[in-house]
CSV table of C-alpha atoms in Angstrom, one decimal:
chain,number,residue,atom,x,y,z
A,74,MET,CA,38.6,60.7,29.9
A,75,PHE,CA,39.7,57.6,28.1
A,76,HIS,CA,36.4,55.8,28.8
A,77,ARG,CA,34.4,58.5,27.4
A,78,ARG,CA,36.4,58.4,24.3
A,79,VAL,CA,36.0,54.7,24.0
A,80,GLN,CA,32.3,55.1,24.4
A,81,SER,CA,32.3,57.8,21.6
A,82,ILE,CA,34.3,55.7,19.3
A,83,SER,CA,32.0,52.7,19.8
A,84,TYR,CA,29.0,55.1,19.1
A,85,LEU,CA,30.3,56.5,15.8
A,86,PHE,CA,31.1,52.9,14.6
A,87,GLU,CA,27.6,51.8,15.6
A,88,LEU,CA,26.3,54.7,13.6
A,89,VAL,CA,28.4,54.2,10.4
A,90,THR,CA,27.4,50.4,10.4
A,91,ARG,CA,23.7,51.4,10.8
A,92,LYS,CA,23.6,54.0,8.1
A,93,TYR,CA,26.1,52.8,5.5
A,94,SER,CA,25.7,49.6,3.3
A,95,PHE,CA,27.7,48.5,0.2
A,96,GLN,CA,25.7,48.3,-3.1
A,97,LYS,CA,26.8,46.5,-6.4
A,98,LEU,CA,29.6,47.5,-8.5
A,99,THR,CA,28.8,50.3,-10.8
A,100,GLY,CA,29.7,50.1,-14.6
A,101,GLY,CA,33.2,52.0,-14.2
A,102,GLY,CA,34.4,49.6,-11.5
A,103,ALA,CA,34.3,52.0,-8.6
A,104,ILE,CA,32.2,51.1,-5.4
A,105,GLU,CA,29.2,53.3,-5.0
A,106,LEU,CA,28.5,53.9,-1.2
A,107,SER,CA,24.7,54.6,-0.7
A,108,TYR,CA,23.4,56.5,2.3
A,109,VAL,CA,20.6,54.4,3.9
A,110,TRP,CA,18.9,55.1,7.2
A,111,PHE,CA,17.7,52.1,9.1
A,112,SER,CA,15.2,52.7,11.6
A,113,THR,CA,16.3,52.4,15.2
A,114,GLY,CA,13.3,50.7,16.3
A,115,SER,CA,13.8,47.4,14.1
A,116,THR,CA,15.6,44.7,15.6
A,117,LEU,CA,17.3,41.6,14.0
A,118,THR,CA,15.6,38.5,15.2
A,119,GLU,CA,17.5,35.3,14.9
A,120,VAL,CA,15.7,31.9,14.4
A,121,PRO,CA,15.8,29.3,17.3
A,122,ARG,CA,19.0,27.8,17.2
A,123,LYS,CA,19.4,24.0,16.8
A,124,LEU,CA,19.6,22.7,20.3
A,125,LYS,CA,22.7,20.2,21.2
A,126,ARG,CA,22.0,16.6,22.0
A,127,ASN,CA,22.3,17.2,25.7
A,128,GLU,CA,20.2,20.5,25.8
A,129,ARG,CA,16.6,20.7,27.0
A,130,LYS,CA,13.8,22.8,25.2
A,131,PRO,CA,13.2,26.2,26.7
A,132,LEU,CA,10.5,26.0,29.3
A,133,VAL,CA,7.2,27.8,29.1
A,134,LYS,CA,7.1,28.5,32.7
A,135,THR,CA,9.9,29.2,34.8
A,136,PHE,CA,11.4,26.9,37.7
A,137,ASN,CA,9.9,29.2,40.3
A,138,GLU,CA,6.4,28.8,38.8
A,139,LEU,CA,6.7,25.1,38.5
A,140,LYS,CA,8.1,24.8,42.0
A,141,ARG,CA,5.1,27.0,43.3
A,142,GLU,CA,2.6,24.7,41.4
A,143,ALA,CA,4.2,21.6,43.0
A,144,ARG,CA,3.9,23.0,46.3
A,145,LEU,CA,0.2,23.8,45.8
A,146,LYS,CA,-0.7,20.4,44.6
A,147,ARG,CA,1.2,18.8,47.6
A,148,LYS,CA,-1.0,21.1,49.9
A,149,GLU,CA,-3.9,19.8,48.3
A,150,ARG,CA,-3.1,16.3,49.0
A,151,ASP,CA,-2.5,17.1,52.6
A,152,ASP,CA,-6.0,18.9,52.7
A,153,VAL,CA,-8.8,16.4,52.3
A,154,ASN,CA,-11.1,19.1,50.5
A,155,GLU,CA,-13.2,18.9,47.6
A,156,ILE,CA,-11.9,21.6,45.0
A,157,SER,CA,-14.3,22.8,42.1
A,158,LEU,CA,-12.4,22.8,38.6
A,159,HIS,CA,-13.0,25.1,35.8
A,160,PRO,CA,-13.2,24.0,32.1
A,161,PRO,CA,-11.5,22.3,30.6
A,162,HIS,CA,-9.9,20.8,33.7
A,163,ASN,CA,-13.0,19.4,35.1
A,164,GLY,CA,-13.6,17.7,31.8
A,165,LEU,CA,-16.2,19.9,30.4
A,166,LEU,CA,-15.7,21.8,27.1
A,167,VAL,CA,-14.9,25.7,26.9
A,168,LYS,CA,-17.9,26.6,24.8
A,169,GLY,CA,-16.3,29.8,23.6
A,170,LEU,CA,-13.4,27.9,21.9
A,171,ILE,CA,-15.5,25.3,20.2
A,172,PRO,CA,-15.9,27.5,17.0
A,173,VAL,CA,-12.1,28.3,17.4
A,174,ALA,CA,-11.5,24.6,17.0
A,175,HIS,CA,-13.5,24.1,13.9
A,176,LYS,CA,-11.7,27.3,12.5
A,177,VAL,CA,-8.3,25.6,13.2
A,178,LEU,CA,-9.2,22.2,11.7
A,179,ALA,CA,-10.5,23.9,8.6
A,180,ALA,CA,-7.6,26.2,8.1
A,181,ARG,CA,-5.3,22.9,8.3
A,182,SER,CA,-7.2,21.3,5.5
A,183,GLU,CA,-6.9,24.4,3.3
A,184,LEU,CA,-3.3,24.8,4.3
A,185,VAL,CA,-2.6,21.2,3.1
A,186,SER,CA,-4.3,21.7,-0.1
A,187,CYS,CA,-2.6,25.1,-0.8
A,188,VAL,CA,1.0,23.4,-0.3
A,189,SER,CA,0.3,20.5,-2.3
A,190,ARG,CA,-0.9,22.9,-5.2
A,191,VAL,CA,2.0,25.3,-5.0
A,192,ALA,CA,4.7,22.5,-4.5
A,193,SER,CA,3.8,21.0,-7.7
A,194,SER,CA,5.4,24.1,-9.5
A,195,ILE,CA,8.1,25.1,-6.9
A,196,ALA,CA,11.2,22.8,-6.5
A,197,ILE,CA,11.7,21.6,-2.8
A,198,TYR,CA,15.1,19.9,-1.8
A,199,SER,CA,15.9,18.0,1.4
A,200,CYS,CA,19.2,16.8,2.5
A,201,ARG,CA,19.7,12.9,2.7
A,202,LEU,CA,21.7,13.0,5.9
A,203,CYS,CA,20.3,15.9,7.8
A,204,GLU,CA,17.0,17.8,8.3
A,205,GLU,CA,18.0,20.7,6.0
A,206,VAL,CA,15.3,21.9,3.5
A,207,HIS,CA,15.5,24.3,0.7
A,208,VAL,CA,12.8,25.8,-1.3
A,209,GLY,CA,13.4,26.8,-4.7
A,210,HIS,CA,16.1,26.0,-7.6
A,211,PRO,CA,19.0,25.6,-7.4
A,212,PRO,CA,19.7,24.6,-3.7
A,213,HIS,CA,22.2,26.4,-1.7
A,214,LYS,CA,25.8,25.8,-1.2
A,215,ILE,CA,25.9,26.7,2.6
A,216,ARG,CA,28.0,23.9,4.4
A,217,THR,CA,25.8,23.3,7.6
A,218,CYS,CA,25.6,19.5,7.3
A,219,ASP,CA,27.4,18.2,10.4
A,220,VAL,CA,25.7,15.1,11.4
A,221,PRO,CA,27.4,11.7,12.0
A,222,GLY,CA,28.0,10.2,8.2
A,223,SER,CA,28.2,13.6,6.7
A,224,LEU,CA,30.7,14.7,4.2
A,225,THR,CA,34.1,16.3,5.5
A,226,ASN,CA,33.3,19.8,4.0
A,227,LYS,CA,29.9,19.5,5.3
A,228,VAL,CA,28.1,19.9,2.1
A,229,HIS,CA,24.5,18.8,1.9
A,230,THR,CA,23.6,15.9,-0.2
A,231,TRP,CA,20.4,17.2,-2.0
A,232,THR,CA,17.4,15.2,-3.3
A,233,ARG,CA,14.0,16.1,-4.2
A,234,GLY,CA,11.5,16.8,-1.4
A,235,GLY,CA,7.7,17.0,-1.0
A,236,VAL,CA,5.3,18.6,1.1
A,237,GLU,CA,5.9,16.3,4.1
A,238,HIS,CA,9.3,18.3,4.2
A,239,VAL,CA,7.8,21.7,4.1
A,240,LEU,CA,4.7,20.9,6.4
A,241,PRO,CA,5.9,18.1,8.7
A,242,VAL,CA,3.4,16.2,10.6
A,243,VAL,CA,3.7,15.8,14.4
A,244,GLU,CA,1.5,12.8,15.7
A,245,SER,CA,0.0,12.3,19.2
A,246,PHE,CA,-2.0,9.6,20.8
A,247,HIS,CA,-5.9,9.9,20.4
A,248,LEU,CA,-7.4,9.9,23.9
A,249,TYR,CA,-11.0,8.8,24.4
A,250,ASP,CA,-10.9,10.4,27.8
A,251,ARG,CA,-8.6,13.4,27.8
A,252,ILE,CA,-8.4,13.5,31.7
A,253,GLY,CA,-8.4,9.8,32.2
A,254,ARG,CA,-5.2,7.8,32.8
A,255,ALA,CA,-2.5,8.0,30.5
A,256,VAL,CA,-1.5,5.7,27.6
A,257,SER,CA,0.7,2.9,29.1
A,258,HIS,CA,3.5,1.2,27.4
A,259,ASN,CA,1.6,-2.0,26.6
A,260,GLU,CA,-1.2,-0.1,25.0
A,261,ARG,CA,1.0,1.8,22.5
A,262,LEU,CA,0.1,-0.5,19.7
A,263,GLU,CA,-3.5,-0.4,20.7
A,264,VAL,CA,-4.1,3.2,20.6
A,265,ASP,CA,-4.4,5.2,17.2
A,266,ARG,CA,-2.0,8.2,16.5
A,267,ILE,CA,-3.2,10.9,14.6
A,268,PRO,CA,-1.9,14.6,13.9
A,269,ALA,CA,-1.4,16.5,17.1
A,270,ILE,CA,-3.1,19.5,15.8
A,271,VAL,CA,-6.2,17.5,14.9
A,272,GLU,CA,-6.2,15.8,18.5
A,273,LEU,CA,-6.2,19.3,19.8
A,274,CYS,CA,-9.2,20.4,17.7
A,275,ILE,CA,-11.0,17.1,18.9
A,276,GLN,CA,-10.3,17.8,22.5
A,277,ALA,CA,-11.6,21.5,22.1
A,278,GLY,CA,-15.0,20.4,20.7
A,279,VAL,CA,-14.9,19.0,17.2
A,280,ASP,CA,-16.4,15.8,16.7
A,281,ILE,CA,-15.1,13.2,14.1
A,282,PRO,CA,-16.9,9.8,14.0
A,283,GLU,CA,-13.8,7.8,13.4
A,284,TYR,CA,-12.1,9.3,16.5
A,285,PRO,CA,-14.7,9.4,19.3
A,286,THR,CA,-14.2,11.0,22.5
A,287,ARG,CA,-15.9,11.2,25.8
A,288,ARG,CA,-18.0,14.4,26.2
A,289,ARG,CA,-19.1,14.7,29.9
A,290,THR,CA,-22.3,16.3,31.1
A,291,CYS,CA,-21.1,16.4,34.8
A,292,PRO,CA,-17.9,18.0,35.8
A,293,VAL,CA,-15.2,16.1,37.8
A,294,TYR,CA,-13.9,17.3,41.2
A,295,SER,CA,-10.4,17.2,42.8
A,296,VAL,CA,-10.4,15.7,46.3
A,297,ALA,CA,-7.1,15.5,48.1
A,298,GLY,CA,-5.1,15.9,44.9
A,299,ARG,CA,-6.8,13.0,42.8
A,300,ILE,CA,-9.6,13.5,40.3
A,301,MET,CA,-12.9,12.0,41.2
A,302,ASP,CA,-15.4,11.3,38.6
A,303,PHE,CA,-19.1,10.9,39.9
A,304,GLU,CA,-20.4,10.4,36.4
A,305,LYS,CA,-21.0,6.8,35.0
A,306,LYS,CA,-18.2,5.7,32.6
A,307,PHE,CA,-20.7,5.5,29.9
A,308,PRO,CA,-24.0,7.6,30.0
A,309,LYS,CA,-27.3,6.0,29.5
A,310,GLU,CA,-27.5,7.7,26.0
A,311,GLU,CA,-24.4,5.8,25.0
A,312,SER,CA,-23.8,2.0,25.0
A,313,LEU,CA,-20.9,-0.3,24.5
A,314,GLY,CA,-21.9,-1.0,20.7
A,315,GLU,CA,-20.2,-1.3,17.8
A,316,ASP,CA,-19.8,2.6,17.4
A,317,ILE,CA,-17.8,3.1,20.8
A,318,TYR,CA,-14.2,2.0,21.4
A,319,ALA,CA,-11.5,3.2,23.8
A,320,TYR,CA,-8.8,2.0,21.2
A,321,GLY,CA,-8.3,0.2,17.9
A,322,PHE,CA,-9.6,2.8,16.1
A,323,TRP,CA,-7.8,1.5,12.8
A,324,GLU,CA,-10.2,-1.3,12.7
A,325,LYS,CA,-13.2,1.0,11.9
A,326,LYS,CA,-13.8,2.7,8.4
A,327,SER,CA,-11.1,5.2,7.7
A,328,SER,CA,-12.1,8.8,6.9
A,329,THR,CA,-10.3,11.6,5.5
A,330,HIS,CA,-12.3,14.2,7.2
A,331,HIS,CA,-9.1,15.7,9.1
A,332,ASN,CA,-7.0,15.3,5.7
A,333,LYS,CA,-9.8,16.4,3.1
A,334,SER,CA,-8.5,18.3,0.3
A,335,ILE,CA,-10.0,21.5,-1.3
A,336,GLU,CA,-10.1,21.6,-5.1
A,337,PHE,CA,-9.2,25.1,-6.5
A,338,ASN,CA,-11.0,26.1,-9.9
A,339,SER,CA,-8.6,28.8,-10.4
A,340,ASP,CA,-5.0,28.4,-11.9
A,341,ASN,CA,-3.7,31.4,-10.4
A,342,LEU,CA,-0.9,30.5,-8.0
A,343,ASN,CA,-0.8,33.8,-6.4
A,344,ALA,CA,-4.4,33.5,-5.3
A,345,VAL,CA,-3.8,30.1,-4.1
A,346,ALA,CA,-0.5,31.1,-2.1
A,347,THR,CA,-2.3,34.1,-0.6
A,348,GLN,CA,-5.1,31.9,0.7
A,349,GLY,CA,-2.5,29.4,2.0
A,350,MET,CA,-0.6,32.2,3.8
A,351,LYS,CA,-3.8,33.2,5.3
A,352,ALA,CA,-4.6,29.6,6.5
A,353,TRP,CA,-1.1,29.2,8.0
A,354,GLU,CA,-1.3,32.3,10.0
A,355,THR,CA,-5.1,31.5,11.1
A,356,MET,CA,-4.1,27.7,12.0
A,357,ARG,CA,-1.1,29.0,14.2
A,358,TYR,CA,-3.0,32.0,15.9
A,359,GLU,CA,-6.1,30.3,16.6
A,360,GLY,CA,-4.2,27.2,17.7
A,361,SER,CA,-2.3,29.4,20.1
A,362,LYS,CA,-5.8,30.3,21.7
A,363,LEU,CA,-6.6,26.6,22.1
A,364,MET,CA,-3.4,25.9,24.0
A,365,GLU,CA,-4.1,28.7,26.5
A,366,LYS,CA,-6.7,26.3,27.9
A,367,TYR,CA,-6.1,22.9,26.3
A,368,VAL,CA,-2.5,22.1,27.3
A,369,ALA,CA,-0.4,19.8,25.5
A,370,GLN,CA,3.0,17.9,26.7
A,371,THR,CA,6.2,17.5,25.0
A,372,CYS,CA,9.4,15.7,25.7
A,373,GLY,CA,12.2,18.0,26.7
A,374,TYR,CA,14.8,16.3,24.5
A,375,CYS,CA,13.0,14.7,21.4
A,376,SER,CA,10.2,15.7,19.1
A,377,GLU,CA,7.4,13.6,21.0
A,378,VAL,CA,4.1,15.4,21.8
A,379,GLN,CA,1.0,14.3,23.7
A,380,VAL,CA,-2.1,16.3,23.5
A,381,GLY,CA,-3.7,16.5,27.1
A,382,PRO,CA,-2.8,17.6,30.5
A,383,LYS,CA,-0.5,14.9,30.9
A,384,GLY,CA,2.1,12.8,29.0
A,385,HIS,CA,1.8,8.9,28.2
A,386,ARG,CA,4.0,6.4,29.7
A,387,VAL,CA,5.5,4.6,26.6
A,388,ARG,CA,9.1,4.0,26.9
A,389,ASP,CA,10.4,5.0,23.5
A,390,CYS,CA,12.5,7.8,24.1
A,391,GLN,CA,15.9,7.5,22.6
A,392,ALA,CA,17.2,11.1,23.4
A,393,PHE,CA,19.8,12.4,25.9
A,394,LYS,CA,20.3,10.0,29.1
A,395,HIS,CA,17.1,8.1,28.4
A,396,GLN,CA,18.6,5.2,30.4
A,397,MET,CA,18.2,7.1,33.5
A,398,ARG,CA,14.6,7.5,32.7
A,399,ASP,CA,14.0,3.9,31.7
A,400,GLY,CA,13.2,5.1,28.1
A,401,GLN,CA,10.2,7.6,29.4
A,402,HIS,CA,10.0,11.1,28.2
A,403,ALA,CA,10.9,14.2,29.8
A,404,TRP,CA,7.6,15.8,29.7
A,405,GLN,CA,7.0,19.4,30.0
A,406,GLU,CA,4.5,22.0,28.6
A,407,ALA,CA,4.3,22.4,24.7
A,408,THR,CA,4.0,25.4,22.7
A,409,ILE,CA,2.3,25.7,19.2
A,410,ASP,CA,5.9,25.5,17.5
A,411,ASP,CA,6.0,21.9,19.0
A,412,ILE,CA,2.5,20.7,17.4
A,413,VAL,CA,3.1,22.6,14.1
A,414,PRO,CA,7.0,23.1,13.8
A,415,PRO,CA,8.0,25.8,11.4
A,416,VAL,CA,10.7,24.4,9.3
A,417,TYR,CA,13.3,27.5,8.7
A,418,VAL,CA,14.8,27.6,5.3
A,419,TRP,CA,17.2,30.3,3.8
A,420,HIS,CA,15.1,33.1,2.1
A,421,VAL,CA,16.2,34.2,-1.3
A,422,LYS,CA,15.4,37.8,-2.1
A,423,ASP,CA,15.8,37.5,-5.9
A,424,PHE,CA,13.6,34.6,-7.0
A,425,GLU,CA,14.6,34.7,-10.7
A,426,ARG,CA,18.5,34.5,-10.1
A,427,GLU,CA,20.1,31.1,-10.9
A,428,GLU,CA,23.0,31.4,-8.8
A,429,PRO,CA,22.9,29.1,-5.5
A,430,LEU,CA,23.4,31.0,-2.1
A,431,GLU,CA,27.1,31.0,-1.2
A,432,HIS,CA,28.5,29.7,2.0
A,433,SER,CA,30.9,32.9,2.4
A,434,LEU,CA,27.8,35.1,2.3
A,435,SER,CA,25.5,33.0,4.8
A,436,ARG,CA,25.6,35.9,7.5
A,437,TYR,CA,23.8,38.5,5.0
A,438,TYR,CA,20.9,36.0,4.3
A,439,GLY,CA,17.8,35.7,6.0
A,440,LYS,CA,15.4,33.0,6.8
A,441,LEU,CA,11.9,32.2,6.8
A,442,PRO,CA,9.6,29.2,7.6
A,443,ALA,CA,9.7,26.9,4.6
A,444,VAL,CA,5.7,27.3,4.2
A,445,VAL,CA,6.0,31.0,4.1
A,446,GLU,CA,8.8,31.1,1.5
A,447,LEU,CA,7.1,28.6,-0.5
A,448,PHE,CA,4.1,30.9,-0.9
A,449,ALA,CA,6.3,34.1,-1.2
A,450,ARG,CA,8.1,32.6,-4.2
A,451,VAL,CA,4.6,32.6,-6.3
A,452,GLY,CA,3.8,36.2,-5.2
A,453,ALA,CA,2.0,36.0,-1.8
A,454,ARG,CA,2.8,38.8,0.6
A,455,VAL,CA,4.7,38.2,3.8
A,456,GLY,CA,3.6,39.5,6.9
A,457,GLU,CA,5.4,42.2,9.0
A,458,GLN,CA,6.2,39.6,11.7
A,459,TYR,CA,8.7,37.9,9.5
A,460,SER,CA,10.7,41.3,8.3
A,461,SER,CA,13.1,41.0,11.0
A,462,LEU,CA,13.8,37.5,9.9
A,463,MET,CA,14.0,38.1,6.3
A,464,ARG,CA,16.9,40.7,6.6
A,465,GLU,CA,15.3,42.9,3.7
A,466,ASP,CA,17.4,45.9,5.0
A,467,VAL,CA,20.7,44.0,4.7
A,468,ALA,CA,22.5,44.5,1.4
A,469,VAL,CA,24.1,41.3,0.0
A,470,PRO,CA,27.6,42.1,-1.4
A,471,GLU,CA,28.6,40.3,-4.5
A,472,LEU,CA,31.6,37.9,-4.1
A,473,ASP,CA,34.2,40.3,-5.3
A,474,GLU,CA,32.9,43.1,-2.8
A,475,LEU,CA,33.1,40.7,0.1
A,476,LYS,CA,36.8,41.4,0.9
A,477,LEU,CA,35.9,45.1,1.2
A,478,VAL,CA,33.3,44.6,3.7
A,479,VAL,CA,34.4,45.2,7.3
């Protein structure tokens, strides 16, 4: 009987908190309660929390799947049999994904141009001590700066930021042969580093003259767990001339093919932001399609990324317990968030307000990726996939109403 009563009370409390919300104070000073019905199907999604120093990134595959794959590889090494591999594991391209790679590279160039254009009219702030970013003026007063060397009250030390804070670039070593041997520690200064999303497009079929890559015509095979390449290292139609180098790409004439900017003739920032929002969604969605076939690796404790079936062997990891790994990275399968990381910022509903966001009301504020928030401030429509992060169905109380909120 008592258990049933507790269940009914908890159900009524959940129903009340779902239906009612505080609105602003009316002119007479009385509090107006408005009856609001929230859909039961909508769920509140939280942004990925910031991992602690000793925590590892979530795995794409479970431990049982990784153990199962390890057992199969051991069995392949024991059985000396020739196994035919499928593209792209055999060194050949997936023909159906070549147009997708070109689309991703074009969307990235368009996105960089749109962000640069909109960022010239919208203020961007970054904290000098931590990685916090705020889009719009004035910056917020939420006390979340808890890095070593920060202030005692955890208030951020703001400075003007730029495009690199809204759209950070994650670099990866460019591989001439994606299924060849990994980059060693002694080669770390000889191999060029380019944006990881560009390296993904190159391995998927985009040809950039300044960053050559090996295109095989004959597949490789797996014999006793080892890759056997029966094709010559350099086919007859290629030569060891001045146009082909396995490393040292900075010595050649640099090109801005992967960083070319697009000039807009229109002065309408709303149109530019809408175009940039579409490019952002296209780059992430089509990039996820590429990563279903062309895998990439990321360190489980730091932000290092290597596009390819295996990670490099450069010993420059400074993350948790790097001494036990001799400075090598703890490689695991990467996701699109590792290659194109979304920088989450606090979302402001009223863009015309001049009061900064308060720390005491932080649980009522939503968050958005910095690129999406930047485009939303000039009128671009935000997609439905971000509605649960924006918290548009939550009424933010005023400071004098805060003590009345249960």
